[in-house]
Coordinates of C-alpha atoms and ligand atoms in Angstrom, one line a residue:
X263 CA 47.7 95.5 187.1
X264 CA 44.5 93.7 186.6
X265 CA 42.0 94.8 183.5
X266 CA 39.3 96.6 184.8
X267 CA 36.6 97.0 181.9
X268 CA 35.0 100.1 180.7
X269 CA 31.6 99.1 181.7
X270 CA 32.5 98.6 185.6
X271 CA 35.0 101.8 185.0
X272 CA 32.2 103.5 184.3
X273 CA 30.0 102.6 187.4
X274 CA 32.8 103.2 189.6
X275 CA 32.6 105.5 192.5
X276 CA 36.1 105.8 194.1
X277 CA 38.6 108.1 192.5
X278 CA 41.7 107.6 195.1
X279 CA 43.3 104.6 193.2
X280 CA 44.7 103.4 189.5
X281 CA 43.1 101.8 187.3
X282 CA 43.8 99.8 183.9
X283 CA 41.7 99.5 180.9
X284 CA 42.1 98.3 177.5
X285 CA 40.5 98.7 174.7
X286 CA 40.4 100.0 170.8
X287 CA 40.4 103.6 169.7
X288 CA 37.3 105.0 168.4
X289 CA 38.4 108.7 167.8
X290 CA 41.4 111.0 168.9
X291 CA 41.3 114.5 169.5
X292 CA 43.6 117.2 171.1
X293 CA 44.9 120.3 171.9
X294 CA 48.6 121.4 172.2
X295 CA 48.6 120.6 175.9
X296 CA 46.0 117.6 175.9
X297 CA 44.7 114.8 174.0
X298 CA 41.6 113.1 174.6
X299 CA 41.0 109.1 173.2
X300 CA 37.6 108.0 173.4
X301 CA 38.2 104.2 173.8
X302 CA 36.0 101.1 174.2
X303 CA 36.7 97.7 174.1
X304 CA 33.1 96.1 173.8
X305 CA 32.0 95.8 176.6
X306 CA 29.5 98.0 177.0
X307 CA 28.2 101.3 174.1
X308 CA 29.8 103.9 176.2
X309 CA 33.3 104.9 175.9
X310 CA 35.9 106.0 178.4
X311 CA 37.5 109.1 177.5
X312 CA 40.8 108.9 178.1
X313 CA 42.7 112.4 179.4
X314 CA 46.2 112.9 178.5
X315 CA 48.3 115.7 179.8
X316 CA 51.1 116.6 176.8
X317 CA 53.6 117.8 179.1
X318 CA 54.1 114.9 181.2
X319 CA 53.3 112.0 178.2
X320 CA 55.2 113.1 175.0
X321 CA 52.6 113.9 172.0
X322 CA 55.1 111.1 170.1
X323 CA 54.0 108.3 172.4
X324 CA 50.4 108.4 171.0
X325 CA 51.7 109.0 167.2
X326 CA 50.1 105.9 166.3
X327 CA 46.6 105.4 168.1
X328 CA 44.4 106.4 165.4
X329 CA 41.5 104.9 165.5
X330 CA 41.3 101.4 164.9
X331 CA 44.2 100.9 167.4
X332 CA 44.3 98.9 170.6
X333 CA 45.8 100.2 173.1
X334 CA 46.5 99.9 177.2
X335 CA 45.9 103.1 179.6
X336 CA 46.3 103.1 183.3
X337 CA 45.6 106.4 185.2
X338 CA 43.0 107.7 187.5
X339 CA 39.0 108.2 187.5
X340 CA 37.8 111.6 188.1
X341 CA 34.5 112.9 187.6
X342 CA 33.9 114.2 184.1
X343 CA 33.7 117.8 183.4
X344 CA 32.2 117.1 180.2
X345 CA 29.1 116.0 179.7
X346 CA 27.6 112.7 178.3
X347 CA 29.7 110.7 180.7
X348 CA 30.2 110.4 184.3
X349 CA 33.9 110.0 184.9
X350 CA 36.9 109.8 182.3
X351 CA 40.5 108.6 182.9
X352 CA 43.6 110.9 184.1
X353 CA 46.0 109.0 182.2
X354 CA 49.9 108.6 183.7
X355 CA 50.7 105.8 181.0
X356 CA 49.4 104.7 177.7
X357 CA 51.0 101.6 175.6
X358 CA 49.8 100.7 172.4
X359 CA 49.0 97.1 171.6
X360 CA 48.3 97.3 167.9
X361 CA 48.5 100.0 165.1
X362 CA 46.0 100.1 162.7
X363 CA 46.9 102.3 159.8
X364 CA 44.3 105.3 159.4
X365 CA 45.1 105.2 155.7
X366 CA 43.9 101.5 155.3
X367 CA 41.3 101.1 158.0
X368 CA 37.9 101.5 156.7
X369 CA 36.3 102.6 159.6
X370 CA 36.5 106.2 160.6
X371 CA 35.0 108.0 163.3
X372 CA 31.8 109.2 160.9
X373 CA 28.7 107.6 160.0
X374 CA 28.6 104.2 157.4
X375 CA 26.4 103.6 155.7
X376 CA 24.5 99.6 156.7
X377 CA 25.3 98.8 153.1
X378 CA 29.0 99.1 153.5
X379 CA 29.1 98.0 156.6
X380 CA 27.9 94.9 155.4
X381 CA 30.4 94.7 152.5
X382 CA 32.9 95.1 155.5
X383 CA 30.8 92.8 158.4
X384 CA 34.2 91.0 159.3
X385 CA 35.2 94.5 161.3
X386 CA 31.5 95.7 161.9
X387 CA 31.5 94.5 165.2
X388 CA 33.2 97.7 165.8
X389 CA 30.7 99.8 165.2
X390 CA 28.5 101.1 167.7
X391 CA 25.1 100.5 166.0
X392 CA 26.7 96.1 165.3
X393 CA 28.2 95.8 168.9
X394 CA 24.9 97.5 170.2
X395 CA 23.0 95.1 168.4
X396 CA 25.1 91.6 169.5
X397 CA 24.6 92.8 173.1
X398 CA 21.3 92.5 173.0
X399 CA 21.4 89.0 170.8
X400 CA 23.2 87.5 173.6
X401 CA 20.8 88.7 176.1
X402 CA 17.6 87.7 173.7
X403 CA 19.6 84.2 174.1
X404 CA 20.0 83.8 177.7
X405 CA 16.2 85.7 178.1
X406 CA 15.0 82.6 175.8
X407 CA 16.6 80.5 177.8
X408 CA 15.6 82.1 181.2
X409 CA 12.4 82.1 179.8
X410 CA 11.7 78.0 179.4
X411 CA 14.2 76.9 181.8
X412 CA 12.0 79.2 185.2
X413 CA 9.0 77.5 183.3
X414 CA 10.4 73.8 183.4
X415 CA 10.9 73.4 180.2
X416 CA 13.8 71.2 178.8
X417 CA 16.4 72.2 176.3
X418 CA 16.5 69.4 173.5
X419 CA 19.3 69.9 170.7
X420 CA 17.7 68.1 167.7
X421 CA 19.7 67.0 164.6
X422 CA 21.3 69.8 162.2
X423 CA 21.3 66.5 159.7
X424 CA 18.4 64.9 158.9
X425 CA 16.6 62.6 156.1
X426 CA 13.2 64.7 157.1
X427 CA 11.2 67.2 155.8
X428 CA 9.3 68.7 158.5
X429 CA 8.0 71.5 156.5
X430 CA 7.0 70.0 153.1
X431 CA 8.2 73.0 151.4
X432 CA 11.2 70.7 149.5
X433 CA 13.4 73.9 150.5
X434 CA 16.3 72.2 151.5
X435 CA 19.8 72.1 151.4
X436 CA 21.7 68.9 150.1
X437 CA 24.3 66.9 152.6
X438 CA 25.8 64.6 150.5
X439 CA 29.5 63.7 150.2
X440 CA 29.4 62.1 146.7
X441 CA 31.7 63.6 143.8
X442 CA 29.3 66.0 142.0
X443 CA 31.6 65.1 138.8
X444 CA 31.0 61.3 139.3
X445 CA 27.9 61.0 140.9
X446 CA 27.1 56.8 141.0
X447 CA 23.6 56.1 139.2
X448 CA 21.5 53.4 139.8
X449 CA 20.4 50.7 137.1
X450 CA 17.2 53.3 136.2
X451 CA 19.6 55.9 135.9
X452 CA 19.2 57.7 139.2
X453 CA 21.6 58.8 141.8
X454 CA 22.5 56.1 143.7
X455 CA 22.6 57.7 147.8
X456 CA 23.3 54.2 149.3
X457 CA 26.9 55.0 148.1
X458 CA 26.6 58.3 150.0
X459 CA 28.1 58.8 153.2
X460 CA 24.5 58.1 155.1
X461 CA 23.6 55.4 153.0
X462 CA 20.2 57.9 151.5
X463 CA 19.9 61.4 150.9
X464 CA 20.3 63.6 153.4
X465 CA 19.4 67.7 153.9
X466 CA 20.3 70.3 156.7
X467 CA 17.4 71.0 158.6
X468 CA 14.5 73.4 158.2
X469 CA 13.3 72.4 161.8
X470 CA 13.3 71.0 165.2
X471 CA 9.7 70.4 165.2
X472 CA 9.4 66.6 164.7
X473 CA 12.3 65.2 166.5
X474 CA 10.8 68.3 169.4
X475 CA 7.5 65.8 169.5
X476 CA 9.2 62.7 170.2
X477 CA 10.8 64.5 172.9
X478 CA 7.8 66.4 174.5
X479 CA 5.7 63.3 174.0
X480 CA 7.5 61.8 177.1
X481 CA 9.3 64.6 178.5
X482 CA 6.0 67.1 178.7
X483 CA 8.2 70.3 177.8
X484 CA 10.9 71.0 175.8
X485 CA 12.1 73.8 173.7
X486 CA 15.5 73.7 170.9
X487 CA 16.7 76.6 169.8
X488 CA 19.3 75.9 166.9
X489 CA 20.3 77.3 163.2
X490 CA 18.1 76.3 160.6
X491 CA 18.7 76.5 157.0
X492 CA 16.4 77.0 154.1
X493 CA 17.0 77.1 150.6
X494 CA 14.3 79.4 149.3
X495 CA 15.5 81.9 146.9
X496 CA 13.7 85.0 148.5
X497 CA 16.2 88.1 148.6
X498 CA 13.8 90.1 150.7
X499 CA 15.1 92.1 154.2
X500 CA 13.3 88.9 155.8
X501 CA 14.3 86.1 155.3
X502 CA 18.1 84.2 155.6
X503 CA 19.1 81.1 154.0
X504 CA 20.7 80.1 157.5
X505 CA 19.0 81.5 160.6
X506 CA 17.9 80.2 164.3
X507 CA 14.5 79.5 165.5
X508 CA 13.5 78.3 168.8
X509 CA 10.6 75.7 168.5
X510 CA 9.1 74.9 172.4
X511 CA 6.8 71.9 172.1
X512 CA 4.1 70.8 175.0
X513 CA 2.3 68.2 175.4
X514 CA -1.3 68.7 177.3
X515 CA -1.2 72.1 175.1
X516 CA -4.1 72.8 172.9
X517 CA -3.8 76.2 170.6
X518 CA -5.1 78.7 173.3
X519 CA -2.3 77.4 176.0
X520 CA 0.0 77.8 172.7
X521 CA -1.1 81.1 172.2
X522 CA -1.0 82.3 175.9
X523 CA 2.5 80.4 175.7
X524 CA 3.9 82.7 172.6
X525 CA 2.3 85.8 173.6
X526 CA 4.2 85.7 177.3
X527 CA 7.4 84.5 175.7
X528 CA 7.5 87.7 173.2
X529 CA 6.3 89.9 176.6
X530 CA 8.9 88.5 179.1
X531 CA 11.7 88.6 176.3
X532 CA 10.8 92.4 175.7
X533 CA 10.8 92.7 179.4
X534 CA 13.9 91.7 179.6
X535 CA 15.6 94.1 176.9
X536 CA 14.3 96.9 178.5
X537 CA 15.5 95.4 181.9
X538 CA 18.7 94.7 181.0
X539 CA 19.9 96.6 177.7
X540 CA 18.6 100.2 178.1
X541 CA 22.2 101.9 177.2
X542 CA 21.8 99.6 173.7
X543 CA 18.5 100.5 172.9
X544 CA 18.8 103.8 173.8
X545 CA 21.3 104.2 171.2
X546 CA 19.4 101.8 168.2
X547 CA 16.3 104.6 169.0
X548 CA 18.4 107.6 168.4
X549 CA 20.0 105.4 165.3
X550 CA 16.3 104.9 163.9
X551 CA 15.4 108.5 164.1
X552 CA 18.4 109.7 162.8
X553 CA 17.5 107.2 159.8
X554 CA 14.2 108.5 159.4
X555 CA 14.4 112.0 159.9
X556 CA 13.9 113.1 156.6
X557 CA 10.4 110.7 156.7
X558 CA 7.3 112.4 156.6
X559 CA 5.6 112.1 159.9
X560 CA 3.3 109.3 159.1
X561 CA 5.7 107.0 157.8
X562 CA 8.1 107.7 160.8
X563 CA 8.2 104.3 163.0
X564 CA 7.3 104.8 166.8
X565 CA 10.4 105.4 168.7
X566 CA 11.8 102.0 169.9
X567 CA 11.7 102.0 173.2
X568 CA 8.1 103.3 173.3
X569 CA 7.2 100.5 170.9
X570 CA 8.7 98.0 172.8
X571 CA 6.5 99.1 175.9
X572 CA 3.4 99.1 173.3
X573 CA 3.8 95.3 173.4
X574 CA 3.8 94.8 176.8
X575 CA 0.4 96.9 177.9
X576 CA -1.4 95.0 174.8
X577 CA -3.4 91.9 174.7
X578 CA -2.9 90.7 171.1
X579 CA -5.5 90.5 168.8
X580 CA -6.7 86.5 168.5
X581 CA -8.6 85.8 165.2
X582 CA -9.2 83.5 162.6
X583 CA -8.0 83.7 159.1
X584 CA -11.3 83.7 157.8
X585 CA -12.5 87.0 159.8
X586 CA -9.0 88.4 158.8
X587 CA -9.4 87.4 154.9
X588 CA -13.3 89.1 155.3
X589 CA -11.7 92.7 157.1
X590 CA -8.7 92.6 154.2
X591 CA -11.0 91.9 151.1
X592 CA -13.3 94.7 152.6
X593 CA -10.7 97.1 152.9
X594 CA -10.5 100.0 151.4
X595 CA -6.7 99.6 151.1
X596 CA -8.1 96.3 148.7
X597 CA -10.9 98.4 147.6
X598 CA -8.6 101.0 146.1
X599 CA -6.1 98.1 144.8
X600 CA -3.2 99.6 146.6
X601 CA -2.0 95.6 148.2
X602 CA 0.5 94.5 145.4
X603 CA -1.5 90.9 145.8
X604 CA -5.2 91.8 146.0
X605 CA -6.9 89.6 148.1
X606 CA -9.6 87.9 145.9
X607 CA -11.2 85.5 148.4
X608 CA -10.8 82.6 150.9
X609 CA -7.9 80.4 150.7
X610 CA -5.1 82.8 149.3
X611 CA -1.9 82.3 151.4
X612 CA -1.4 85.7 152.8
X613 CA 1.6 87.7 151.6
X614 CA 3.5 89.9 154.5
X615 CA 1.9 93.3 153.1
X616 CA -1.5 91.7 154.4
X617 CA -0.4 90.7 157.5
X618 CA 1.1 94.2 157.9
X619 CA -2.0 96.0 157.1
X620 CA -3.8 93.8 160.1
X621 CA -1.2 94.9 162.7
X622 CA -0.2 98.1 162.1
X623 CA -3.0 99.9 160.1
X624 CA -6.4 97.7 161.1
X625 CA -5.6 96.0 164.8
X626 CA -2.5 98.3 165.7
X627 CA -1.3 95.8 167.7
X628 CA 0.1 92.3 167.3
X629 CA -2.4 89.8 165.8
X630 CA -2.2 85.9 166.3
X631 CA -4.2 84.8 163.3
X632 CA -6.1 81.0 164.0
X633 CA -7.7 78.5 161.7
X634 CA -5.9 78.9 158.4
X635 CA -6.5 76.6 155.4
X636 CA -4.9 73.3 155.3
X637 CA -4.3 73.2 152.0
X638 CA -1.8 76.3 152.8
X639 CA -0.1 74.8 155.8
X640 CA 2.0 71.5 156.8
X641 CA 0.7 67.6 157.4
X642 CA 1.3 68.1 161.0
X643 CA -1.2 70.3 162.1
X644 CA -4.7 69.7 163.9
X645 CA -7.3 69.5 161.6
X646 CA -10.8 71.1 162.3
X647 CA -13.7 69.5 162.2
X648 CA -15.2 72.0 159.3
X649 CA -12.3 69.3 157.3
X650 CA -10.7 72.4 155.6
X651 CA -9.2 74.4 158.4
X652 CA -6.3 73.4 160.2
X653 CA -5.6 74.8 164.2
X654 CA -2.6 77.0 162.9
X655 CA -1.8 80.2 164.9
X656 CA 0.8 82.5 163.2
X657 CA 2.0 85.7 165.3
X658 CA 2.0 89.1 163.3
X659 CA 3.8 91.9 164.4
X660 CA 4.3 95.7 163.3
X661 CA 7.1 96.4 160.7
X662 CA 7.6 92.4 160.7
X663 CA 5.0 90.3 159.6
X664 CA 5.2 87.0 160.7
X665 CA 7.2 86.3 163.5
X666 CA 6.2 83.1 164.9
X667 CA 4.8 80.2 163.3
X668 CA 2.7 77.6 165.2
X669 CA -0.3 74.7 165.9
X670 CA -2.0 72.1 167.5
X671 CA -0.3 68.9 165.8
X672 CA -2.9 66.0 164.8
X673 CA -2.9 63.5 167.1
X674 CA -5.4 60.9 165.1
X675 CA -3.2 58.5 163.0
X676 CA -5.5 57.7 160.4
X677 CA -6.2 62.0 159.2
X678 CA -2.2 61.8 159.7
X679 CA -1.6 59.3 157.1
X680 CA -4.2 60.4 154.6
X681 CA -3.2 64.1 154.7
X682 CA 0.8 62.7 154.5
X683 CA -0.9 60.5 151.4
X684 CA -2.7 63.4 149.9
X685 CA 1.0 66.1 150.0
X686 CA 3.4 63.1 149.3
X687 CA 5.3 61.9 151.7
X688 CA 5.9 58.6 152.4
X689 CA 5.0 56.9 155.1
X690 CA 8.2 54.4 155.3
X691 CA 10.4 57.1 155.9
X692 CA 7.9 58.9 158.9
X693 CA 7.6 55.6 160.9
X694 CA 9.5 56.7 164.0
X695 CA 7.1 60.2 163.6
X696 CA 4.3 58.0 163.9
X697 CA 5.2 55.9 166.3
X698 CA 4.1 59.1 168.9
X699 CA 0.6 58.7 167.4
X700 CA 0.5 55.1 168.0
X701 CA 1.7 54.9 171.7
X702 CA 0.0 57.0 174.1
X703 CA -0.9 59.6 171.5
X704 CA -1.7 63.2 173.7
X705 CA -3.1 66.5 172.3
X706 CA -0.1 68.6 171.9
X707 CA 1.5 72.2 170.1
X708 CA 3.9 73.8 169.7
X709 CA 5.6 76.6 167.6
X710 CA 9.1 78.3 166.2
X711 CA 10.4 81.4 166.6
X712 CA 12.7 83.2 164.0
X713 CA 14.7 84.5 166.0
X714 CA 16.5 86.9 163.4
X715 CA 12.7 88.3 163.1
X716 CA 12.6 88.9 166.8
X717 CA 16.0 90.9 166.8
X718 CA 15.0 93.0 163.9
X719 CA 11.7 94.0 166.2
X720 CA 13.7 94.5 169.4
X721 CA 16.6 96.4 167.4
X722 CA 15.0 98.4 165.3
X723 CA 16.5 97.3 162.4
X724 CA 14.8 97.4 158.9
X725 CA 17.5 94.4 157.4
X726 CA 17.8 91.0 158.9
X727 CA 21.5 90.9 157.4
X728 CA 21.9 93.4 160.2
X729 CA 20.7 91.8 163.0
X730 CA 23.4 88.5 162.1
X731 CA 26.5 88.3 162.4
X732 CA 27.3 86.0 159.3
X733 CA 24.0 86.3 156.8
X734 CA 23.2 83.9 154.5
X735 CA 21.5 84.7 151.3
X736 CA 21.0 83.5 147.8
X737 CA 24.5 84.5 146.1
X738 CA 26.2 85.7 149.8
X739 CA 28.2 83.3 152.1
X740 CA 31.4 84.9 153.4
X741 CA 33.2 84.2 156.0
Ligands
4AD182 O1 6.5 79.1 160.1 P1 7.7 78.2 160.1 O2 8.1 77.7 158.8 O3 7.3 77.1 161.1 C1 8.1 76.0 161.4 O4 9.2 75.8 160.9 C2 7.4 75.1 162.4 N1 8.1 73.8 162.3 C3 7.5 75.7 163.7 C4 6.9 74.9 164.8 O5 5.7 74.8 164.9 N2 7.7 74.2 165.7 O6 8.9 79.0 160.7 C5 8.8 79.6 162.0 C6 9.4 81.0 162.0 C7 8.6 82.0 161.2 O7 7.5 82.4 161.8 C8 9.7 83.0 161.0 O8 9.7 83.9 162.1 C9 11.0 82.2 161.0 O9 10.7 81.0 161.6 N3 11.5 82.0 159.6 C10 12.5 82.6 159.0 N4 13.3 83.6 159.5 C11 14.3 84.0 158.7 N5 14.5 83.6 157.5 C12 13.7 82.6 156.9 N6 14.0 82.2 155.7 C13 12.6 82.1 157.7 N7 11.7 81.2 157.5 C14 11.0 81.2 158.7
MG183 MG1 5.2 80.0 158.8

């Protein structure tokens, strides 16, 4: 008999016929006469319970579906008595698939902690709260990609190699296939990379951004949307060592049509969870409260899905770093030096406490912050004519920080080059970068989204080693 999965099982309306499902046991329970297996195979949070009448299927045939085990039951859909669930399964035969021995399985029908789970994240897709969570990934995916494609944008899948450092922040990873214990030096005494497998050093990626401009500088618009890595040695609930980002990139775009551009993306892409994921988020709110409830009422997070609607009926709150440096320094929050960084005066970078303290306790809603210092941001970006601002726009967001990161990119070849000059990098090496300032140079933007940080705001989730299936940080890679 064809599969029929618990998801459509669940929907289903007629009760005259058979049906098979199959699926993994998340608890067993029973009675002397009947047994009940709450079973789910992934494909949607809800379970099927499965019915089992003792006297016609021998208590011995279902000796060894303990949780953990996959198993096959065919039977017929009647409307629950129970509550919590529409209909449940009148089972007239059960198989198991595999055993999984309840004295060696390490998840049990009770609550696990996130920190063992994540010592265990090879099986934590089993869990209600991690399956709940890579549901929704997948559909932040196809959203993203609904998203640009509906708007005419063109997917561009830039290199995960590259000699390049689009960010200047020298937070790379080495690609090199040379011994380590034999490394070949040149006559001064250096490495020699020309015996390397690319003939020069190479690094994994921390962006898509430059190869994105040669693209969008004939193609108009085009978004990637790959893993990036970065090497920087911050163990915070933040930030990953290998994570994706989706950078659009338009030409004709100066920062306001950037702006308007990231503040419908996050909009639509919330849209779209509560569209199309309501059984998962309905379960990550009822997680989060759970989590909290022993919070004092003021330092209890709004309930998910009511924050996610917050979002959508908000404009967000466009200003310049300069205004926002002036409302943090005059704080009383600064004031009464409770900001673990106090913020001294103009030109600090700002450190995520600040740009909390904008969205959730001064704005109370998202903030795109314009017009940061260049001295704090990359080579690329517009620079003002004030000569010490650049037209940055970073995206805040409660219980986040920064989510996006974004800008006009200079377009005049000669700032380019000094500014390139003034942080070190050499020009030889950025030719083919330049080359889109030399030949039909157009005002353009563009901007990345972490899109780890965009799952912890959807989800709920306070970790971002929760909200990926495989993290990467300092001292961690398994798998
Ligand atoms: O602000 P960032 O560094 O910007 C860029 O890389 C630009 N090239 C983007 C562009 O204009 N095309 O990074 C963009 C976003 C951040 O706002 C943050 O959400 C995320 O990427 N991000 C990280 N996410 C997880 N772990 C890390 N270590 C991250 N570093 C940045
Ligand atoms: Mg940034």
């Amino acid at each position: 008999m064809k599969r029929t999965e618990i998801k459509d099982a669940l929907q289903m309306q007629e009760f005259d016929k058979e049906i098979n499902v199959k699926g993994w046991v998340r608890n067993k329970r029973g009675s002397k006469n009947v047994a009940f297996i709450a079973l789910n195979d992934g494909s949607t949070i809800n379970n099927l319970q499965l019915v089992i009448d003792l006297n016609v299927i021998p208590e011995e045939n279902l000796a060894l579906m303990h949780t953990g085990a996959s198993i096959s039951a065919t039977g017929n859909l009647v409307k629950s008595a129970g509550s919590g669930q529409s209909v449940e399964m009148n089972v007239t035969n059960i198989e198991l698939i595999g055993a999984a021995d309840p004295e060696k399985y390490p998840l049990q029908p009770k609550k696990h902690s996130l920190e063992f789970l994540r010592e265990i994240a090879h099986l934590r897709f089993r869990t209600n709260t991690f399956s709940a969570i890579m549901r929704l990934r997948h559909a932040m995916v196809f959203g993203i990609h609904k998203f640009f494609n509906d708007r005419g944008f063109y997917n561009i899948h830039t290199p995960l190699i590259t000699a390049s450092d689009c960010e200047g922040a020298g937070e790379m990873f080495q690609v090199t296939t040379l011994d380590l214990n034999n490394l070949p030096k040149t006559e001064e005494g250096k490495i020699d990379f020309t015996q390397d497998f690319f003939g020069k050093a190479t690094n994994l990626t921390v962006s898509g951004q430059l190869e994105g401009e040669l693209a969008a500088t004939a193609m108009g618009k085009i978004y990637t949307f790959g893993p990036t890595f970065r090497a920087e040695n911050s163990n915070t609930s933040r930030h990953l060592a290998e994570f994706w980002m989706i950078e659009p990139e338009m030409a004709f775009y100066d920062i306001n049509d950037n702006m308007d551009l990231a503040e419908d993306m996050l909009k639509f892409l919330i849209q779209y969870a509560l569209d199309n994921c309501m059984d998962d988020l309905q379960f990550l709110s009822k997680r989060l409260q759970e989590e909290e409830k022993n919070k004092k009422a003021e330092e209890k997070s709004m309930e998910l899905i009511e924050k996610l609607h917050f979002i959508l009926e908000n404009p967000f709150q466009r200003l310049t770093y300069t205004e926002a440096i002036d409302i943090l320094k005059n704080s009383n929050y600064n004031k009464k030096g409770k900001f673990q960084y106090p913020v001294t005066g103009w030109g600090v970078d700002l450190q995520s406490e600040h740009e909390r303290y904008l969205v959730e306790k001064h704005f109370k809603r998202p903030v795109i912050l314009t017009d940061y210092p260049m001295e704090i941001k990359a080579f690329y970006m517009k620079q003002n004519e004030d000569g010490k601002t650049v037209r940055a726009m970073d995206v805040l967001f409660p219980g986040i920080g920064e989510i996006i990161g974004g800008s006009e990119r200079e377009t005049d070849l000669n700032k380019l080059l000094k500014r390139m000059d003034e942080v070190g990098i050499p020009q030889e090496s950025m030719e083919w970068y330049l080359d889109t300032r030399r030949f039909g140079s157009v005002p353009h933007s563009g901007y990345g989204l972490g899109f780890e940080r965009l799952m912890l705001f959807i989800t709920g989730m306070g970790n971002i080693r929760d909200v990926i299936a495989f993290p990467r940080t300092p001292k961690n890679c398994e798998y």
